[in-house]
Coordinates of C-alpha atoms in Angstrom, one line a residue:
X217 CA 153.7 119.1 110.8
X218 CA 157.3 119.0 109.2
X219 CA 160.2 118.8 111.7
X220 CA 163.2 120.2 111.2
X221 CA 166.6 118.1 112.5
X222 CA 169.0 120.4 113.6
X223 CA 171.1 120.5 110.6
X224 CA 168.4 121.3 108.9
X225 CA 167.5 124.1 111.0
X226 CA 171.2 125.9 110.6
X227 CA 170.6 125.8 106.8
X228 CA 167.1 126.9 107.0
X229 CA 169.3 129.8 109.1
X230 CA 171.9 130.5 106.5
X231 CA 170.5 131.6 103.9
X232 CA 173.2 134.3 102.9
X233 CA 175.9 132.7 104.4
X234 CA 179.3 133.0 102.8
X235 CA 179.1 129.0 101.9
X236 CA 175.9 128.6 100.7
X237 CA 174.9 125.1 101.8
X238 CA 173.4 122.4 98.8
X239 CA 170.0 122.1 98.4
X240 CA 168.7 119.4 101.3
X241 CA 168.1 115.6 99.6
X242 CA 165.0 114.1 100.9
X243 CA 165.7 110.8 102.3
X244 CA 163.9 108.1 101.2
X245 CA 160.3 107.1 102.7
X246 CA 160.6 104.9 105.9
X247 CA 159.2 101.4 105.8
X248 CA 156.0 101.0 107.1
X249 CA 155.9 100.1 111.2
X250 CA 153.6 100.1 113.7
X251 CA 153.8 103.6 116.0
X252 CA 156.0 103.6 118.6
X253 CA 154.3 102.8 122.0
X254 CA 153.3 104.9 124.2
X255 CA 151.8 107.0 121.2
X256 CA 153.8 110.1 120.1
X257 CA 152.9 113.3 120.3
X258 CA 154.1 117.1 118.7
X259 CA 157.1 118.4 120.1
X260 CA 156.5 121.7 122.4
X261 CA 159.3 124.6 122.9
X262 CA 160.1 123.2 126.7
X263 CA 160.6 119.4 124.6
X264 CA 163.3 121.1 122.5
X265 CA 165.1 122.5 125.2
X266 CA 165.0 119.0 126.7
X267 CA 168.2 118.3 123.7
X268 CA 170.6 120.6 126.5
X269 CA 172.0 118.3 128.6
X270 CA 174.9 119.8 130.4
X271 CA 173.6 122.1 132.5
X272 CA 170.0 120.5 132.9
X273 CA 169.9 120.7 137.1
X274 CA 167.2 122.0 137.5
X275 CA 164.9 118.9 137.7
X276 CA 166.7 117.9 140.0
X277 CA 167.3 120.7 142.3
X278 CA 163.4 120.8 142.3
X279 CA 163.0 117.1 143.6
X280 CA 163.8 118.3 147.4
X281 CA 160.3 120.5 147.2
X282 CA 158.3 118.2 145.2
X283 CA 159.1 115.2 147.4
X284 CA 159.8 116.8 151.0
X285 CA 157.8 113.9 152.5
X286 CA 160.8 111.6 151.5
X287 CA 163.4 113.8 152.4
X288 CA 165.8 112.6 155.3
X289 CA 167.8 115.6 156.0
X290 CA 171.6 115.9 156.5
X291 CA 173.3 119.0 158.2
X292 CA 176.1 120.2 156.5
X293 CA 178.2 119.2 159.1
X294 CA 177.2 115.7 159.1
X295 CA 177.3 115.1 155.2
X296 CA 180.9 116.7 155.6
X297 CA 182.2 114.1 158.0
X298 CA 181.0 111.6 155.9
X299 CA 182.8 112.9 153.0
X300 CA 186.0 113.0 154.8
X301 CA 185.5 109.4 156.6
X302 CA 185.4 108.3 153.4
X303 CA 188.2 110.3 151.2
X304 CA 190.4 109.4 154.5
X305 CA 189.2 105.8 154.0
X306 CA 187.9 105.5 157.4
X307 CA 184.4 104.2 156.3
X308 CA 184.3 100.7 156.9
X309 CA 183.6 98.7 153.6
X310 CA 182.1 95.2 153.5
X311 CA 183.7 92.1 152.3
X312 CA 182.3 90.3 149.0
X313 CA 180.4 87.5 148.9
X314 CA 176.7 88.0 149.7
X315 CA 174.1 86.4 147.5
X316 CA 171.7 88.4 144.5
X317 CA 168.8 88.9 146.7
X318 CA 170.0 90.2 149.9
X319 CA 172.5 92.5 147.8
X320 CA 170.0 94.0 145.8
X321 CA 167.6 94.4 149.0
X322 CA 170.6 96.9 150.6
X323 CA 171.2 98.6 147.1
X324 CA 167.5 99.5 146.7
X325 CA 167.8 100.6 150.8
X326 CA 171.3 102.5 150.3
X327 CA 170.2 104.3 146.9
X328 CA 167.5 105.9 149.4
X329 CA 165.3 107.2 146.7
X330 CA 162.4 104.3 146.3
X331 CA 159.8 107.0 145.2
X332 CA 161.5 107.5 142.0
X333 CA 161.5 103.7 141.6
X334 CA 158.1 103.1 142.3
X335 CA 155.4 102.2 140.1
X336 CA 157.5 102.9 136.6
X337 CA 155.5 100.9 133.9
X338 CA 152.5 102.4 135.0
X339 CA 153.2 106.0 136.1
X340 CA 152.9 107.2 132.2
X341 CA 155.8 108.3 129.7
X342 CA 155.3 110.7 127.3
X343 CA 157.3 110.4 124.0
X344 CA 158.1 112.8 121.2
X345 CA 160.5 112.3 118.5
X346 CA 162.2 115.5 116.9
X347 CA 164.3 113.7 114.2
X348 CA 164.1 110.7 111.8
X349 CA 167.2 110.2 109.4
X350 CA 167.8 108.0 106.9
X351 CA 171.3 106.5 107.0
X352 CA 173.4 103.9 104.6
X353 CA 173.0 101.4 107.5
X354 CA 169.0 102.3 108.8
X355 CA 167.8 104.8 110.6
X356 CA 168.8 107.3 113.2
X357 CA 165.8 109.1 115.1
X358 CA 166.1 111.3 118.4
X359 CA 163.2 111.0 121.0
X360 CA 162.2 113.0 124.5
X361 CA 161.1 110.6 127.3
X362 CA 159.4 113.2 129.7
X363 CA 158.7 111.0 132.7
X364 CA 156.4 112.7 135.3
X365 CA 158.8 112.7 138.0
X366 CA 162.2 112.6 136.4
X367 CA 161.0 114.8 133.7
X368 CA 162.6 115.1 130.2
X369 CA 165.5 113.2 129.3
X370 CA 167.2 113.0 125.5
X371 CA 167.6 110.2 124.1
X372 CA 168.9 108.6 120.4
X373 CA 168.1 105.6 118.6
X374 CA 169.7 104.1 116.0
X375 CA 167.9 101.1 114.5
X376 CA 168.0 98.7 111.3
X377 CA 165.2 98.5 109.0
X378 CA 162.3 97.0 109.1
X379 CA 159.5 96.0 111.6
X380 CA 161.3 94.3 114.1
X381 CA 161.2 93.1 116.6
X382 CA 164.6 93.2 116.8
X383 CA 166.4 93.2 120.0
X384 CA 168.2 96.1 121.5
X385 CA 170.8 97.5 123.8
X386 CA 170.6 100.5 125.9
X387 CA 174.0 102.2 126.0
X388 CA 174.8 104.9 128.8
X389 CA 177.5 107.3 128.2
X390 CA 180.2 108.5 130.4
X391 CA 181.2 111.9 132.2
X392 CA 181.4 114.8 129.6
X393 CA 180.4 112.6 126.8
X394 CA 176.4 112.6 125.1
X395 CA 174.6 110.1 123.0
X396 CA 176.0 111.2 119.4
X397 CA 179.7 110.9 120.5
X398 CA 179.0 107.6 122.5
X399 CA 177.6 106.1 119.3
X400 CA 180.6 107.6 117.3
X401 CA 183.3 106.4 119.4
X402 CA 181.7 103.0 120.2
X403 CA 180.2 101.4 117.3
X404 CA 176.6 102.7 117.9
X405 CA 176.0 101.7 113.4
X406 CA 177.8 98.4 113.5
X407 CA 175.8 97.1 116.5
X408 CA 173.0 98.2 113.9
X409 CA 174.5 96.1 111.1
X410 CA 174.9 93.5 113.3
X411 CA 170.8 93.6 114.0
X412 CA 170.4 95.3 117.3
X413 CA 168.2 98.3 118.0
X414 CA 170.4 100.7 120.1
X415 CA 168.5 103.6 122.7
X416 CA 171.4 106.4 123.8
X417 CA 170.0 108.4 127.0
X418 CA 171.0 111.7 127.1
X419 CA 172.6 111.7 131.1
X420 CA 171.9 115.5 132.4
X421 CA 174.1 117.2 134.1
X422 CA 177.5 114.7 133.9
X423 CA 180.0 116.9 133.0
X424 CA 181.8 116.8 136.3
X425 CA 181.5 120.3 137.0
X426 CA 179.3 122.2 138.9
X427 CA 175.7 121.5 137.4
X428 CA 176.7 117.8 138.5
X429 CA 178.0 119.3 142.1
X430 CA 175.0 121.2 142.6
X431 CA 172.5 117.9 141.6
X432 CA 174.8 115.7 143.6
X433 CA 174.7 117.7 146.7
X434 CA 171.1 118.6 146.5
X435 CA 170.0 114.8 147.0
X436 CA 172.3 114.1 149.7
X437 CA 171.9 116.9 151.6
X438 CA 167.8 115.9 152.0
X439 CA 169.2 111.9 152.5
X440 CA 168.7 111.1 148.8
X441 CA 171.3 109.6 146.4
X442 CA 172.0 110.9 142.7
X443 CA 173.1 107.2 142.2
X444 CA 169.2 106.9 143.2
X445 CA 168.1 109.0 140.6
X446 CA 170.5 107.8 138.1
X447 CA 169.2 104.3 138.3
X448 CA 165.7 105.1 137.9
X449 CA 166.7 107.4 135.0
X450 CA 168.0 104.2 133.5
X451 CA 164.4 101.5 134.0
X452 CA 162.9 104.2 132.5
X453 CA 164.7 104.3 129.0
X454 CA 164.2 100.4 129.8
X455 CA 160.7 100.2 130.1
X456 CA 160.5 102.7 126.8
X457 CA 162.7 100.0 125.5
X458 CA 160.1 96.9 126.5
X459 CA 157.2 99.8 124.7
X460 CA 158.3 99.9 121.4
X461 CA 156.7 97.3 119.2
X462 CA 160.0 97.0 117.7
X463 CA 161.9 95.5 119.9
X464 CA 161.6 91.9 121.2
X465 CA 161.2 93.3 125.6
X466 CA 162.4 89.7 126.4
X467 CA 165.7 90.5 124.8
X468 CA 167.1 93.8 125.9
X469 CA 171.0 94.2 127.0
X470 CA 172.9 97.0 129.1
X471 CA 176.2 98.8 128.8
X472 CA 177.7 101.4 130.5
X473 CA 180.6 103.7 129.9
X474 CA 182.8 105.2 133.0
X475 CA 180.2 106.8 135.1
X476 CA 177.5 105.1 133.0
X477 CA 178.8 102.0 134.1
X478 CA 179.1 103.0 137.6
X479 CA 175.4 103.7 137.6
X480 CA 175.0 100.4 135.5
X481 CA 176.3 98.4 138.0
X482 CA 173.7 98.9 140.4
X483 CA 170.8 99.0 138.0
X484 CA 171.6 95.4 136.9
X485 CA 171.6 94.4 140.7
X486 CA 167.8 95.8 140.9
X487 CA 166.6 94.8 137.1
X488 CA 167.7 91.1 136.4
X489 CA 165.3 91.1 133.1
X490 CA 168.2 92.7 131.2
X491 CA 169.7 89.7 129.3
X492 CA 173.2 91.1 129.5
X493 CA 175.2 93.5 131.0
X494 CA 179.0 95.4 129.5
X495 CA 180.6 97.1 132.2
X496 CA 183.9 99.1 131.9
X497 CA 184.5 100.4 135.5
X498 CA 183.9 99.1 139.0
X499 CA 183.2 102.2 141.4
X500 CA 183.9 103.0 145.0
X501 CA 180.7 105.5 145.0
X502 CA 182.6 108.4 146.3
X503 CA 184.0 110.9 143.9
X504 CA 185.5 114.5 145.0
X505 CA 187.2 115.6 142.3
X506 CA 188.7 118.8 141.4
X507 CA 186.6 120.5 144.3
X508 CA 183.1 118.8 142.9
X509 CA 181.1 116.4 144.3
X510 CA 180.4 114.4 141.2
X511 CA 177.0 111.9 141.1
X512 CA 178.5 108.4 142.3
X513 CA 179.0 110.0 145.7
X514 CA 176.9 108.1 148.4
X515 CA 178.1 107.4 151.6
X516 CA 175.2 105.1 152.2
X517 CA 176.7 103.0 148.9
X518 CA 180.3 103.4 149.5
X519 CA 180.3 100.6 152.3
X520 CA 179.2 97.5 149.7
X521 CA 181.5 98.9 147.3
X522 CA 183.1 95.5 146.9
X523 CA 179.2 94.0 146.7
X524 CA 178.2 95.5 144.3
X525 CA 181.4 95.2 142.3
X526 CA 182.1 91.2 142.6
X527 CA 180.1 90.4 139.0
X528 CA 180.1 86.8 140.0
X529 CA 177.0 87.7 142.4
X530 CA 174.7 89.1 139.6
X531 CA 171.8 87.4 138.0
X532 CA 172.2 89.0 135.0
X533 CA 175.2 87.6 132.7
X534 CA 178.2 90.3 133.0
X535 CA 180.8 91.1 130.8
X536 CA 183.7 93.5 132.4
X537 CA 185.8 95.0 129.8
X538 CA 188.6 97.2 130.2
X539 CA 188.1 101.2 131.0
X540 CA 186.9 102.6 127.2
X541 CA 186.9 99.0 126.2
X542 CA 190.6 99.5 124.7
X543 CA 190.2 95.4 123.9
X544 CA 187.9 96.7 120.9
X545 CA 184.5 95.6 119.3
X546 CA 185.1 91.9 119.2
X547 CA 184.6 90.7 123.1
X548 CA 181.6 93.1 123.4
X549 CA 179.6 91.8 120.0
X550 CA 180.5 88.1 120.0
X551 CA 178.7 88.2 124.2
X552 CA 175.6 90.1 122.5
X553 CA 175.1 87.8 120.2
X554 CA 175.4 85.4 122.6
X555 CA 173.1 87.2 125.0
X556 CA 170.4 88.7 123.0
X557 CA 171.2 87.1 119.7
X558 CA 168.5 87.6 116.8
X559 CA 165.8 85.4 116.4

């Protein structure tokens, strides 16, 4: 079965267009590697519609009926105070300075969601990839991850030629941003050239408007976190990561963008096997703005605020860069090669 990228598909479209579009160049032959693990399979209609990210709530508006055992409910009323205690800053927040274990014993209690977390490597991840390109500096390839629980979340790779294994860096993008402009404005090719593989997941509904309002207040109103579900969206693309046969698993790094480093921040704190961790913004896990509730709100995370944000605590090595990393490239590659340098 011949895929189409979606390029392709708009010409295939065109024909009669105004601007007739050149004839397409078929790019040369991939070198031969084993198949992606776990074993890929034919894309299906419902995969395709998986590449929409921006208003992709329901999964998670769904969660509430699928898991009502877990759910802890909160009034309206209650969750309301809450909210206010904290915009007011009323809610007490705890001082710094606790060590790795007990902090990420009252993450994993404060995220409130340990059924998503539970049993990942072994719960089964279906993959399908929709595109493979040939590019001047590898190869760029766009896979579905449909998890049973989490279900189907987008994801690019960008990854040098060759077998491997190579090792790799999952990148999560910010509020209103997705995996093709991430790797745009952030050197997703160069970190190729420099030998990395590079996984972007697609974060649904983060466009800090009401799809992410209506996810974020779905989970807390049954006791649950998006923070929660964020993080467990993120050890998934990590254990794909640790699957492929092209990537070294002992050799994987994390970096976040804005909200995808708010998320990253307490990810690291629960998964210390990442060899290295960029992070561009410390959050205070409550976020209101413009009349949404966005997906870092938690009033059960909002107390260790300062926790969770002293790096010096973490087991895995961190490197805090400025908001967008305005200090450039430089700081960011010279600590991955430190931290997951090629073998």
């Amino acid at each position: 079965m011949t895929l189409l990228r979606p390029a392709a598909l708009f010409v295939a479209l065109c024909v009669g267009c105004a601007s007739p579009q050149p004839p397409a160049v078929e790019p040369p032959a991939a070198p031969e590697r084993p198949a992606a693990s776990p074993e890929l399979s034919s894309p299906t209609a419902d995969d395709l519609r998986c590449l929409r990210i921006s208003d992709a709530v329901e999964v998670y508006e769904a969660l509430p009926q699928r898991f009502a055992a877990h759910a802890r409910p909160v009034d309206a009323e209650t969750l309301r105070a809450q909210m206010d205690a904290m915009r007011d800053g009323r809610t007490p927040i705890l001082p710094p300075g606790t060590d790795a274990d007990a902090l990420a014993a009252s993450v994993r209690e404060a995220l409130r969601t340990p059924f998503l977390l539970a049993d990942l490597p072994s719960r089964g991840l279906a993959v399908t990839q929709v595109e493979s390109e040939r590019t001047e500096w590898g190869w760029r390839e766009r896979v579905l991850l449909r998890d049973p629980i989490l279900g189907c979340i987008p994801a690019l790779i960008l990854r040098p030629d060759g077998d491997g294994p190579f090792p790799a860096l999952q990148a999560q993008h910010g509020h209103g941003d997705d995996p093709d402009s991430y790797a745009k404005k952030y050197w997703g090719a160069e970190h190729v050239q420099a030998g990395r593989l590079v996984l972007l997941p697609g974060t649904r509904a983060f466009n800090s408007s009401e799809y992410e309002d209506r996810a974020a207040r779905a989970m807390l109103a049954n006791g649950w976190t998006m923070m929660g579900v964020r993080v467990a969206e993120h050890l998934v693309a990590f254990e794909y990561l640790r699957s492929r046969p092209d990537v070294d698993p002992d050799r994987i790094a994390l970096i976040g963008q804005s909200g995808g480093s708010v998320a990253g921040n307490l990810t690291v704190r629960l998964e210390e096997r990442y060899r290295g961790y960029v992070s561009d913004l410390r959050g205070t896990y409550y976020n209101e703005g413009k009349g949404f509730v966005l997906d870092e709100t938690a009033p059960s995370l909002y107390p260790l605020q300062h926790r969770i944000n002293d790096f010096s605590t973490s087991r895995v090595p961190v490197l805090a860069t400025p908001y967008a990393y305005t200090d450039g490239p430089e700081p960011i590659f010279a600590f991955l090669d430190r931290v997951v340098a090629p073998r």
